[in-house]
């Protein structure tokens, strides 16, 4: 699986009237050509109790599977840790495990959740599986080679219960989900886009009042796509050319933020910065254009909006209002959140004289804090982030 990236995302809808989600997703491992594990656990019922039980299940199983412990031992540990409900005679938590191995194989280990859907070339792939009885529980296990473009969709039962007693008699059954994602599928859809597609449909079927905790977790096998962003000039002017050479030697698309930075980049490339005064968003300064650069924007104000968008995306997963917009912040968000697998941030530590005006509320420490926050949110989205301070 050379040069491939295991992109992942998940979105949860909380049962109407509850504050905590009874589903939990846990991710472990290296999504760059290595062992990678995603676990979706669904706690019995809803609310605080279900949240605690699903969290325990997801963390225990993800840790053990990531440590390459046998599935029998993982399930036995869960069975001993979380007993069967004395009233319903069912387990306190069900789970789905998507495990990518360094040799290119994918393992699916499932217990009582709706079966994981695998899209291959945009169509449902009926993968092989075998059944095992472990600690009294019926476990299905699959192992097969993954292909570039494969999309794996794990679901809690809130997905297949969507619409029961409202818009649908029997809920949104797995076959209906398959037909829907096959019809809506595009090869360029990210894991987050697929998760949003399914969860948005569930929200509509529940008429904005989910009758159960509903979680969609997606893993997509895709090519690596680096994106490089530069904001601010180096603290030492003697480093200008070195930093420019490092920045432009990187593979992938280039984003340049800030007026001084744009001038330095244009000089390095032997060109000029062209600007347009079109305010596509009244709160975001217009973008610029530099031959040889994919996107050129204003600095701190634009980046502040990018961090706001990143926070909403990383915490809720369902925030997509910025998709398709053409202002500088939304275009940065689309490059970093949708296209990028690896993000290289080149952060100059030089003080901007314009920001020292006492009438302005911009402080140098704010820029560094924004970059730290952006890196944190990008990592939470599953990106590989490298920050270079100059």
mmCIF file of C-alpha atoms in Angstrom:
data_model
loop_
_atom_site.group_PDB
_atom_site.id
_atom_site.type_symbol
_atom_site.label_atom_id
_atom_site.label_comp_id
_atom_site.label_asym_id
_atom_site.label_seq_id
_atom_site.Cartn_x
_atom_site.Cartn_y
_atom_site.Cartn_z
ATOM 1 C CA UNK A 1 0.000 0.000 0.000
ATOM 2 C CA UNK A 2 2.808 2.379 -0.909
ATOM 3 C CA UNK A 3 1.933 6.089 -0.850
ATOM 4 C CA UNK A 4 -1.586 5.353 0.349
ATOM 5 C CA UNK A 5 -3.400 7.048 3.194
ATOM 6 C CA UNK A 6 -6.164 5.671 5.402
ATOM 7 C CA UNK A 7 -8.516 8.611 5.670
ATOM 8 C CA UNK A 8 -11.079 8.373 8.455
ATOM 9 C CA UNK A 9 -13.983 10.374 9.806
ATOM 10 C CA UNK A 10 -17.100 9.856 11.888
ATOM 11 C CA UNK A 11 -20.261 11.762 12.754
ATOM 12 C CA UNK A 12 -22.655 11.061 15.619
ATOM 13 C CA UNK A 13 -26.241 12.196 16.153
ATOM 14 C CA UNK A 14 -27.289 12.183 19.814
ATOM 15 C CA UNK A 15 -30.687 10.745 20.708
ATOM 16 C CA UNK A 16 -33.238 13.491 21.127
ATOM 17 C CA UNK A 17 -33.483 14.564 24.780
ATOM 18 C CA UNK A 18 -30.038 13.251 25.743
ATOM 19 C CA UNK A 19 -26.831 15.212 26.287
ATOM 20 C CA UNK A 20 -24.311 12.400 25.739
ATOM 21 C CA UNK A 21 -23.973 9.997 22.840
ATOM 22 C CA UNK A 22 -24.190 6.291 23.624
ATOM 23 C CA UNK A 23 -21.925 5.473 20.673
ATOM 24 C CA UNK A 24 -18.148 5.857 20.723
ATOM 25 C CA UNK A 25 -15.489 5.766 17.995
ATOM 26 C CA UNK A 26 -11.836 5.116 18.845
ATOM 27 C CA UNK A 27 -8.936 5.319 16.390
ATOM 28 C CA UNK A 28 -5.459 3.873 16.930
ATOM 29 C CA UNK A 29 -2.315 3.389 14.911
ATOM 30 C CA UNK A 30 -0.612 4.943 11.923
ATOM 31 C CA UNK A 31 -2.780 5.822 8.927
ATOM 32 C CA UNK A 32 0.295 6.143 6.692
ATOM 33 C CA UNK A 33 1.041 2.687 5.275
ATOM 34 C CA UNK A 34 0.863 1.050 8.687
ATOM 35 C CA UNK A 35 -1.365 -0.771 11.135
ATOM 36 C CA UNK A 36 -4.488 1.283 11.692
ATOM 37 C CA UNK A 37 -7.584 0.498 13.767
ATOM 38 C CA UNK A 38 -11.014 2.123 13.938
ATOM 39 C CA UNK A 39 -13.583 0.832 16.454
ATOM 40 C CA UNK A 40 -17.240 1.821 16.640
ATOM 41 C CA UNK A 41 -18.959 0.734 19.866
ATOM 42 C CA UNK A 42 -22.691 1.086 20.552
ATOM 43 C CA UNK A 43 -23.673 1.069 24.224
ATOM 44 C CA UNK A 44 -26.976 -0.451 25.309
ATOM 45 C CA UNK A 45 -29.695 2.168 25.605
ATOM 46 C CA UNK A 46 -28.749 5.834 25.646
ATOM 47 C CA UNK A 47 -27.476 8.590 27.885
ATOM 48 C CA UNK A 48 -24.691 8.515 30.450
ATOM 49 C CA UNK A 49 -24.671 4.754 31.060
ATOM 50 C CA UNK A 50 -24.521 3.896 27.369
ATOM 51 C CA UNK A 51 -21.808 6.497 26.827
ATOM 52 C CA UNK A 52 -19.621 5.048 29.595
ATOM 53 C CA UNK A 53 -20.068 1.470 28.389
ATOM 54 C CA UNK A 54 -19.388 2.240 24.735
ATOM 55 C CA UNK A 55 -16.340 4.322 25.667
ATOM 56 C CA UNK A 56 -14.901 1.454 27.723
ATOM 57 C CA UNK A 57 -15.592 -1.024 24.933
ATOM 58 C CA UNK A 58 -14.076 1.120 22.175
ATOM 59 C CA UNK A 59 -10.938 2.019 24.127
ATOM 60 C CA UNK A 60 -10.279 -1.519 25.389
ATOM 61 C CA UNK A 61 -10.781 -3.182 22.005
ATOM 62 C CA UNK A 62 -8.875 -0.525 20.031
ATOM 63 C CA UNK A 63 -5.906 -0.742 22.390
ATOM 64 C CA UNK A 64 -5.809 -4.547 22.340
ATOM 65 C CA UNK A 65 -6.285 -4.866 18.570
ATOM 66 C CA UNK A 66 -3.665 -2.190 17.943
ATOM 67 C CA UNK A 67 -1.311 -4.226 20.154
ATOM 68 C CA UNK A 68 -1.963 -7.207 17.816
ATOM 69 C CA UNK A 69 -3.660 -9.317 20.459
ATOM 70 C CA UNK A 70 -5.874 -12.196 19.214
ATOM 71 C CA UNK A 71 -9.510 -11.317 18.628
ATOM 72 C CA UNK A 72 -10.527 -14.133 20.983
ATOM 73 C CA UNK A 73 -8.691 -12.471 23.844
ATOM 74 C CA UNK A 74 -10.166 -9.068 23.004
ATOM 75 C CA UNK A 75 -13.742 -10.344 22.984
ATOM 76 C CA UNK A 76 -13.209 -12.418 26.138
ATOM 77 C CA UNK A 77 -11.879 -9.350 27.933
ATOM 78 C CA UNK A 78 -14.925 -7.318 26.911
ATOM 79 C CA UNK A 79 -17.263 -10.160 27.910
ATOM 80 C CA UNK A 80 -15.705 -10.306 31.375
ATOM 81 C CA UNK A 81 -15.596 -6.532 31.756
ATOM 82 C CA UNK A 82 -19.105 -5.729 30.522
ATOM 83 C CA UNK A 83 -21.644 -8.365 31.651
ATOM 84 C CA UNK A 84 -24.872 -9.279 29.874
ATOM 85 C CA UNK A 85 -27.967 -7.284 30.811
ATOM 86 C CA UNK A 86 -30.035 -9.393 33.204
ATOM 87 C CA UNK A 87 -33.322 -8.062 31.795
ATOM 88 C CA UNK A 88 -32.751 -8.106 28.034
ATOM 89 C CA UNK A 89 -30.145 -10.862 27.970
ATOM 90 C CA UNK A 90 -28.033 -8.889 25.503
ATOM 91 C CA UNK A 91 -24.546 -7.452 25.739
ATOM 92 C CA UNK A 92 -24.079 -4.000 27.178
ATOM 93 C CA UNK A 93 -22.157 -2.915 24.077
ATOM 94 C CA UNK A 94 -21.832 -4.060 20.487
ATOM 95 C CA UNK A 95 -18.923 -3.160 18.210
ATOM 96 C CA UNK A 96 -17.490 -3.000 14.707
ATOM 97 C CA UNK A 97 -13.723 -3.091 14.084
ATOM 98 C CA UNK A 98 -12.038 -1.952 10.877
ATOM 99 C CA UNK A 99 -8.376 -2.928 10.934
ATOM 100 C CA UNK A 100 -5.909 -2.111 8.170
ATOM 101 C CA UNK A 101 -2.677 -4.087 8.230
ATOM 102 C CA UNK A 102 0.755 -3.092 6.959
ATOM 103 C CA UNK A 103 0.644 -5.857 4.330
ATOM 104 C CA UNK A 104 -2.364 -4.242 2.639
ATOM 105 C CA UNK A 105 -5.068 -6.494 4.086
ATOM 106 C CA UNK A 106 -8.191 -5.227 5.827
ATOM 107 C CA UNK A 107 -9.803 -7.103 8.725
ATOM 108 C CA UNK A 108 -13.411 -6.561 9.714
ATOM 109 C CA UNK A 109 -14.445 -7.893 13.121
ATOM 110 C CA UNK A 110 -18.097 -7.370 13.956
ATOM 111 C CA UNK A 111 -20.479 -8.098 16.790
ATOM 112 C CA UNK A 112 -24.180 -7.270 16.587
ATOM 113 C CA UNK A 113 -23.834 -3.929 14.787
ATOM 114 C CA UNK A 114 -25.185 -3.516 11.237
ATOM 115 C CA UNK A 115 -22.658 -5.113 8.892
ATOM 116 C CA UNK A 116 -19.912 -2.830 7.644
ATOM 117 C CA UNK A 117 -20.505 -1.694 4.063
ATOM 118 C CA UNK A 118 -17.561 -1.824 1.661
ATOM 119 C CA UNK A 119 -17.772 0.257 -1.496
ATOM 120 C CA UNK A 120 -15.361 -0.815 -4.211
ATOM 121 C CA UNK A 121 -15.345 1.265 -7.400
ATOM 122 C CA UNK A 122 -18.521 2.869 -6.085
ATOM 123 C CA UNK A 123 -20.442 -0.397 -5.766
ATOM 124 C CA UNK A 124 -21.193 -2.654 -2.813
ATOM 125 C CA UNK A 125 -18.547 -5.343 -2.399
ATOM 126 C CA UNK A 126 -19.715 -8.598 -0.812
ATOM 127 C CA UNK A 127 -16.618 -9.474 1.164
ATOM 128 C CA UNK A 128 -16.005 -12.979 2.544
ATOM 129 C CA UNK A 129 -16.508 -13.683 6.232
ATOM 130 C CA UNK A 130 -16.506 -16.481 8.749
ATOM 131 C CA UNK A 131 -18.429 -16.870 11.973
ATOM 132 C CA UNK A 132 -16.925 -17.616 15.361
ATOM 133 C CA UNK A 133 -18.427 -18.163 18.789
ATOM 134 C CA UNK A 134 -16.220 -16.405 21.318
ATOM 135 C CA UNK A 135 -17.224 -16.138 24.993
ATOM 136 C CA UNK A 136 -20.753 -17.060 23.959
ATOM 137 C CA UNK A 137 -20.944 -14.283 21.372
ATOM 138 C CA UNK A 138 -21.377 -14.671 17.615
ATOM 139 C CA UNK A 139 -18.506 -12.801 15.970
ATOM 140 C CA UNK A 140 -18.014 -12.415 12.233
ATOM 141 C CA UNK A 141 -14.499 -11.882 10.920
ATOM 142 C CA UNK A 142 -13.316 -10.982 7.420
ATOM 143 C CA UNK A 143 -9.883 -10.537 5.886
ATOM 144 C CA UNK A 144 -9.198 -9.463 2.307
ATOM 145 C CA UNK A 145 -6.793 -7.207 0.371
ATOM 146 C CA UNK A 146 -7.802 -3.549 0.237
ATOM 147 C CA UNK A 147 -7.787 -1.600 -3.021
ATOM 148 C CA UNK A 148 -7.184 2.054 -3.743
ATOM 149 C CA UNK A 149 -10.529 3.846 -3.452
ATOM 150 C CA UNK A 150 -12.177 1.332 -1.110
ATOM 151 C CA UNK A 151 -14.620 2.950 1.327
ATOM 152 C CA UNK A 152 -15.641 1.192 4.548
ATOM 153 C CA UNK A 153 -18.781 2.396 6.332
ATOM 154 C CA UNK A 154 -19.443 1.225 9.904
ATOM 155 C CA UNK A 155 -22.790 2.092 11.524
ATOM 156 C CA UNK A 156 -24.512 1.892 14.861
ATOM 157 C CA UNK A 157 -28.077 0.557 14.792
ATOM 158 C CA UNK A 158 -29.428 4.104 14.951
ATOM 159 C CA UNK A 159 -28.772 4.236 11.197
ATOM 160 C CA UNK A 160 -30.970 1.262 10.324
ATOM 161 C CA UNK A 161 -33.626 2.402 12.820
ATOM 162 C CA UNK A 162 -33.903 5.832 11.190
ATOM 163 C CA UNK A 163 -37.471 6.655 10.197
ATOM 164 C CA UNK A 164 -39.139 3.785 12.103
ATOM 165 C CA UNK A 165 -42.726 4.757 12.893
ATOM 166 C CA UNK A 166 -42.301 8.084 11.086
ATOM 167 C CA UNK A 167 -41.313 8.188 7.427
ATOM 168 C CA UNK A 168 -40.575 4.442 7.109
ATOM 169 C CA UNK A 169 -42.341 1.356 8.460
ATOM 170 C CA UNK A 170 -39.269 -0.772 9.029
ATOM 171 C CA UNK A 171 -36.510 1.804 9.230
ATOM 172 C CA UNK A 172 -33.701 2.562 6.808
ATOM 173 C CA UNK A 173 -32.479 -0.989 6.293
ATOM 174 C CA UNK A 174 -28.892 -1.801 5.321
ATOM 175 C CA UNK A 175 -29.932 -2.538 1.729
ATOM 176 C CA UNK A 176 -31.463 0.939 1.531
ATOM 177 C CA UNK A 177 -28.264 2.510 2.848
ATOM 178 C CA UNK A 178 -26.225 0.622 0.224
ATOM 179 C CA UNK A 179 -28.519 1.759 -2.593
ATOM 180 C CA UNK A 180 -28.346 5.358 -1.343
ATOM 181 C CA UNK A 181 -24.544 5.584 -1.065
ATOM 182 C CA UNK A 182 -24.059 3.819 -4.407
ATOM 183 C CA UNK A 183 -26.330 6.396 -6.049
ATOM 184 C CA UNK A 184 -24.665 9.381 -4.360
ATOM 185 C CA UNK A 185 -21.073 8.130 -4.563
ATOM 186 C CA UNK A 186 -18.367 10.153 -6.326
ATOM 187 C CA UNK A 187 -14.743 8.969 -6.579
ATOM 188 C CA UNK A 188 -13.474 12.213 -5.035
ATOM 189 C CA UNK A 189 -15.684 12.014 -1.938
ATOM 190 C CA UNK A 190 -13.726 12.190 1.287
ATOM 191 C CA UNK A 191 -14.397 9.984 4.306
ATOM 192 C CA UNK A 192 -15.975 13.002 6.003
ATOM 193 C CA UNK A 193 -18.222 13.625 2.982
ATOM 194 C CA UNK A 194 -19.448 10.010 3.027
ATOM 195 C CA UNK A 195 -20.104 10.154 6.776
ATOM 196 C CA UNK A 196 -22.000 13.442 6.301
ATOM 197 C CA UNK A 197 -23.993 11.966 3.426
ATOM 198 C CA UNK A 198 -25.302 9.074 5.521
ATOM 199 C CA UNK A 199 -25.784 11.004 8.778
ATOM 200 C CA UNK A 200 -27.641 13.838 7.011
ATOM 201 C CA UNK A 201 -30.031 11.296 5.499
ATOM 202 C CA UNK A 202 -30.575 9.779 8.958
ATOM 203 C CA UNK A 203 -31.267 13.215 10.423
ATOM 204 C CA UNK A 204 -33.911 13.829 7.777
ATOM 205 C CA UNK A 205 -35.530 10.438 8.368
ATOM 206 C CA UNK A 206 -35.633 11.170 12.100
ATOM 207 C CA UNK A 207 -37.124 14.591 11.253
ATOM 208 C CA UNK A 208 -34.341 16.283 13.248
ATOM 209 C CA UNK A 209 -35.272 14.334 16.388
ATOM 210 C CA UNK A 210 -33.149 11.150 16.448
ATOM 211 C CA UNK A 211 -34.906 8.321 18.219
ATOM 212 C CA UNK A 212 -31.581 6.594 18.889
ATOM 213 C CA UNK A 213 -27.888 7.462 19.027
ATOM 214 C CA UNK A 214 -26.723 7.318 15.423
ATOM 215 C CA UNK A 215 -23.081 7.072 14.372
ATOM 216 C CA UNK A 216 -21.446 6.655 10.975
ATOM 217 C CA UNK A 217 -17.689 5.896 10.907
ATOM 218 C CA UNK A 218 -15.888 5.806 7.562
ATOM 219 C CA UNK A 219 -12.433 4.720 6.440
ATOM 220 C CA UNK A 220 -11.301 5.428 2.869
ATOM 221 C CA UNK A 221 -8.164 4.171 1.124
ATOM 222 C CA UNK A 222 -6.770 7.069 -0.906
ATOM 223 C CA UNK A 223 -3.566 8.463 -2.328
ATOM 224 C CA UNK A 224 -1.533 10.806 -0.184
ATOM 225 C CA UNK A 225 -2.011 14.488 -0.981
ATOM 226 C CA UNK A 226 0.298 16.961 0.794
ATOM 227 C CA UNK A 227 -0.738 20.606 1.152
ATOM 228 C CA UNK A 228 1.736 23.263 2.292
ATOM 229 C CA UNK A 229 0.778 26.541 3.946
ATOM 230 C CA UNK A 230 3.099 29.473 4.703
ATOM 231 C CA UNK A 231 2.123 32.329 7.007
ATOM 232 C CA UNK A 232 4.540 35.063 8.088
ATOM 233 C CA UNK A 233 8.163 35.762 7.107
ATOM 234 C CA UNK A 234 11.146 34.275 9.000
ATOM 235 C CA UNK A 235 12.367 36.155 12.076
ATOM 236 C CA UNK A 236 15.799 36.546 10.421
ATOM 237 C CA UNK A 237 15.810 38.125 6.966
ATOM 238 C CA UNK A 238 18.901 36.093 6.106
ATOM 239 C CA UNK A 239 16.686 32.972 6.242
ATOM 240 C CA UNK A 240 14.198 34.236 3.649
ATOM 241 C CA UNK A 241 15.671 32.409 0.671
ATOM 242 C CA UNK A 242 16.357 29.187 2.600
ATOM 243 C CA UNK A 243 12.749 29.019 3.830
ATOM 244 C CA UNK A 244 11.404 29.745 0.346
ATOM 245 C CA UNK A 245 13.472 26.938 -1.123
ATOM 246 C CA UNK A 246 12.288 24.530 1.574
ATOM 247 C CA UNK A 247 8.668 25.532 1.054
ATOM 248 C CA UNK A 248 8.713 25.155 -2.734
ATOM 249 C CA UNK A 249 10.668 21.906 -2.590
ATOM 250 C CA UNK A 250 7.716 20.259 -0.864
ATOM 251 C CA UNK A 251 5.402 18.039 -2.857
ATOM 252 C CA UNK A 252 1.788 19.175 -3.129
ATOM 253 C CA UNK A 253 -0.274 22.342 -3.325
ATOM 254 C CA UNK A 254 0.940 25.684 -1.927
ATOM 255 C CA UNK A 255 -1.009 28.246 0.129
ATOM 256 C CA UNK A 256 0.518 31.603 1.056
ATOM 257 C CA UNK A 257 -1.086 33.781 3.750
ATOM 258 C CA UNK A 258 -0.283 37.402 4.586
ATOM 259 C CA UNK A 259 0.788 40.499 2.652
ATOM 260 C CA UNK A 260 4.459 40.485 3.604
ATOM 261 C CA UNK A 261 4.721 36.742 3.031
ATOM 262 C CA UNK A 262 3.062 37.069 -0.384
ATOM 263 C CA UNK A 263 5.543 39.779 -1.402
ATOM 264 C CA UNK A 264 8.483 37.585 -0.381
ATOM 265 C CA UNK A 265 7.075 34.604 -2.273
ATOM 266 C CA UNK A 266 6.405 36.650 -5.414
ATOM 267 C CA UNK A 267 9.952 38.041 -5.324
ATOM 268 C CA UNK A 268 11.345 34.519 -4.944
ATOM 269 C CA UNK A 269 9.322 33.365 -7.968
ATOM 270 C CA UNK A 270 10.208 36.427 -10.009
ATOM 271 C CA UNK A 271 6.649 37.635 -10.316
ATOM 272 C CA UNK A 272 4.178 39.974 -8.595
ATOM 273 C CA UNK A 273 1.099 39.709 -6.410
ATOM 274 C CA UNK A 274 -2.132 40.487 -8.223
ATOM 275 C CA UNK A 275 -5.063 41.464 -6.045
ATOM 276 C CA UNK A 276 -8.817 41.705 -6.525
ATOM 277 C CA UNK A 277 -11.098 43.779 -4.331
ATOM 278 C CA UNK A 278 -14.016 41.354 -4.503
ATOM 279 C CA UNK A 279 -15.299 40.796 -0.959
ATOM 280 C CA UNK A 280 -16.990 37.415 -1.311
ATOM 281 C CA UNK A 281 -17.506 37.533 2.465
ATOM 282 C CA UNK A 282 -17.637 41.003 4.089
ATOM 283 C CA UNK A 283 -15.640 39.734 7.073
ATOM 284 C CA UNK A 284 -12.865 38.065 5.044
ATOM 285 C CA UNK A 285 -10.316 40.113 3.045
ATOM 286 C CA UNK A 286 -10.107 39.369 -0.715
ATOM 287 C CA UNK A 287 -7.697 36.790 -2.059
ATOM 288 C CA UNK A 288 -4.644 37.507 -4.224
ATOM 289 C CA UNK A 289 -2.958 35.717 -7.090
ATOM 290 C CA UNK A 290 0.678 34.661 -7.538
ATOM 291 C CA UNK A 291 1.821 32.618 -10.518
ATOM 292 C CA UNK A 292 3.166 29.338 -9.107
ATOM 293 C CA UNK A 293 1.004 29.414 -5.949
ATOM 294 C CA UNK A 294 -2.336 27.629 -5.643
ATOM 295 C CA UNK A 295 -3.920 30.094 -3.206
ATOM 296 C CA UNK A 296 -2.862 33.490 -1.845
ATOM 297 C CA UNK A 297 -4.824 35.102 1.012
ATOM 298 C CA UNK A 298 -4.604 37.731 3.733
ATOM 299 C CA UNK A 299 -3.031 36.506 6.958
ATOM 300 C CA UNK A 300 -4.326 36.641 10.527
ATOM 301 C CA UNK A 301 -7.972 37.602 9.914
ATOM 302 C CA UNK A 302 -8.418 34.890 7.294
ATOM 303 C CA UNK A 303 -6.592 32.307 9.395
ATOM 304 C CA UNK A 304 -8.781 33.173 12.371
ATOM 305 C CA UNK A 305 -11.839 32.156 10.366
ATOM 306 C CA UNK A 306 -10.096 28.973 9.191
ATOM 307 C CA UNK A 307 -9.467 27.989 12.821
ATOM 308 C CA UNK A 308 -13.132 28.649 13.672
ATOM 309 C CA UNK A 309 -14.213 26.356 10.838
ATOM 310 C CA UNK A 310 -11.642 23.737 11.872
ATOM 311 C CA UNK A 311 -12.944 23.704 15.445
ATOM 312 C CA UNK A 312 -16.526 23.114 14.324
ATOM 313 C CA UNK A 313 -15.478 20.385 11.878
ATOM 314 C CA UNK A 314 -13.246 18.606 14.389
ATOM 315 C CA UNK A 315 -15.781 18.688 17.219
ATOM 316 C CA UNK A 316 -19.132 18.191 15.465
ATOM 317 C CA UNK A 317 -17.986 16.630 12.194
ATOM 318 C CA UNK A 318 -21.203 17.740 10.507
ATOM 319 C CA UNK A 319 -20.315 21.392 9.872
ATOM 320 C CA UNK A 320 -20.128 21.857 6.085
ATOM 321 C CA UNK A 321 -21.426 25.408 5.448
ATOM 322 C CA UNK A 322 -18.013 26.429 4.048
ATOM 323 C CA UNK A 323 -17.999 23.827 1.268
ATOM 324 C CA UNK A 324 -18.305 25.450 -2.142
ATOM 325 C CA UNK A 325 -17.702 29.023 -0.930
ATOM 326 C CA UNK A 326 -14.947 31.005 -2.668
ATOM 327 C CA UNK A 327 -13.691 33.378 0.039
ATOM 328 C CA UNK A 328 -10.116 32.900 1.221
ATOM 329 C CA UNK A 329 -10.943 31.134 4.505
ATOM 330 C CA UNK A 330 -13.373 28.677 2.901
ATOM 331 C CA UNK A 331 -10.899 27.867 0.109
ATOM 332 C CA UNK A 332 -8.140 27.191 2.672
ATOM 333 C CA UNK A 333 -10.566 24.967 4.582
ATOM 334 C CA UNK A 334 -11.397 22.998 1.453
ATOM 335 C CA UNK A 335 -7.719 22.418 0.661
ATOM 336 C CA UNK A 336 -6.742 21.468 4.219
ATOM 337 C CA UNK A 337 -9.836 19.569 5.369
ATOM 338 C CA UNK A 338 -11.017 17.918 2.157
ATOM 339 C CA UNK A 339 -8.012 17.466 -0.130
ATOM 340 C CA UNK A 340 -5.018 17.165 2.197
ATOM 341 C CA UNK A 341 -3.781 14.025 3.883
ATOM 342 C CA UNK A 342 -0.517 15.641 5.021
ATOM 343 C CA UNK A 343 -0.285 19.311 6.032
ATOM 344 C CA UNK A 344 3.028 21.163 6.290
ATOM 345 C CA UNK A 345 2.745 24.520 8.076
ATOM 346 C CA UNK A 346 5.584 27.021 7.599
ATOM 347 C CA UNK A 347 5.192 29.653 10.312
ATOM 348 C CA UNK A 348 7.329 32.790 10.293
ATOM 349 C CA UNK A 349 8.043 34.347 13.657
ATOM 350 C CA UNK A 350 8.872 37.853 12.419
ATOM 351 C CA UNK A 351 6.804 40.615 14.023
ATOM 352 C CA UNK A 352 4.490 42.415 11.593
ATOM 353 C CA UNK A 353 4.889 46.185 12.180
ATOM 354 C CA UNK A 354 1.264 46.724 11.145
ATOM 355 C CA UNK A 355 0.127 44.608 14.065
ATOM 356 C CA UNK A 356 1.919 46.781 16.595
ATOM 357 C CA UNK A 357 -0.607 49.582 16.097
ATOM 358 C CA UNK A 358 -2.367 49.991 19.465
ATOM 359 C CA UNK A 359 -5.664 50.438 17.631
ATOM 360 C CA UNK A 360 -5.437 46.863 16.356
ATOM 361 C CA UNK A 361 -6.311 43.886 18.537
ATOM 362 C CA UNK A 362 -3.889 41.551 16.738
ATOM 363 C CA UNK A 363 -0.997 40.231 18.790
ATOM 364 C CA UNK A 364 1.931 38.036 17.685
ATOM 365 C CA UNK A 365 1.030 35.431 20.305
ATOM 366 C CA UNK A 366 -2.454 35.183 18.802
ATOM 367 C CA UNK A 367 -0.992 34.004 15.493
ATOM 368 C CA UNK A 368 1.066 31.306 17.196
ATOM 369 C CA UNK A 369 -1.934 30.218 19.230
ATOM 370 C CA UNK A 370 -4.042 30.009 16.066
ATOM 371 C CA UNK A 371 -1.443 27.807 14.392
ATOM 372 C CA UNK A 372 -1.272 25.536 17.444
ATOM 373 C CA UNK A 373 -5.071 25.255 17.468
ATOM 374 C CA UNK A 374 -5.206 24.606 13.729
ATOM 375 C CA UNK A 375 -2.608 21.829 14.004
ATOM 376 C CA UNK A 376 -4.565 20.268 16.882
ATOM 377 C CA UNK A 377 -7.844 20.282 14.960
ATOM 378 C CA UNK A 378 -6.205 18.941 11.803
ATOM 379 C CA UNK A 379 -4.726 16.047 13.766
ATOM 380 C CA UNK A 380 -8.151 15.350 15.244
ATOM 381 C CA UNK A 381 -9.443 15.097 11.673
ATOM 382 C CA UNK A 382 -6.830 12.415 11.001
ATOM 383 C CA UNK A 383 -4.325 14.555 9.098
ATOM 384 C CA UNK A 384 -0.573 14.189 9.474
ATOM 385 C CA UNK A 385 0.670 17.636 10.482
ATOM 386 C CA UNK A 386 4.190 19.037 10.495
ATOM 387 C CA UNK A 387 4.803 22.570 11.823
ATOM 388 C CA UNK A 388 8.004 24.408 10.855
ATOM 389 C CA UNK A 389 8.787 27.581 12.810
ATOM 390 C CA UNK A 390 11.274 29.970 11.233
#
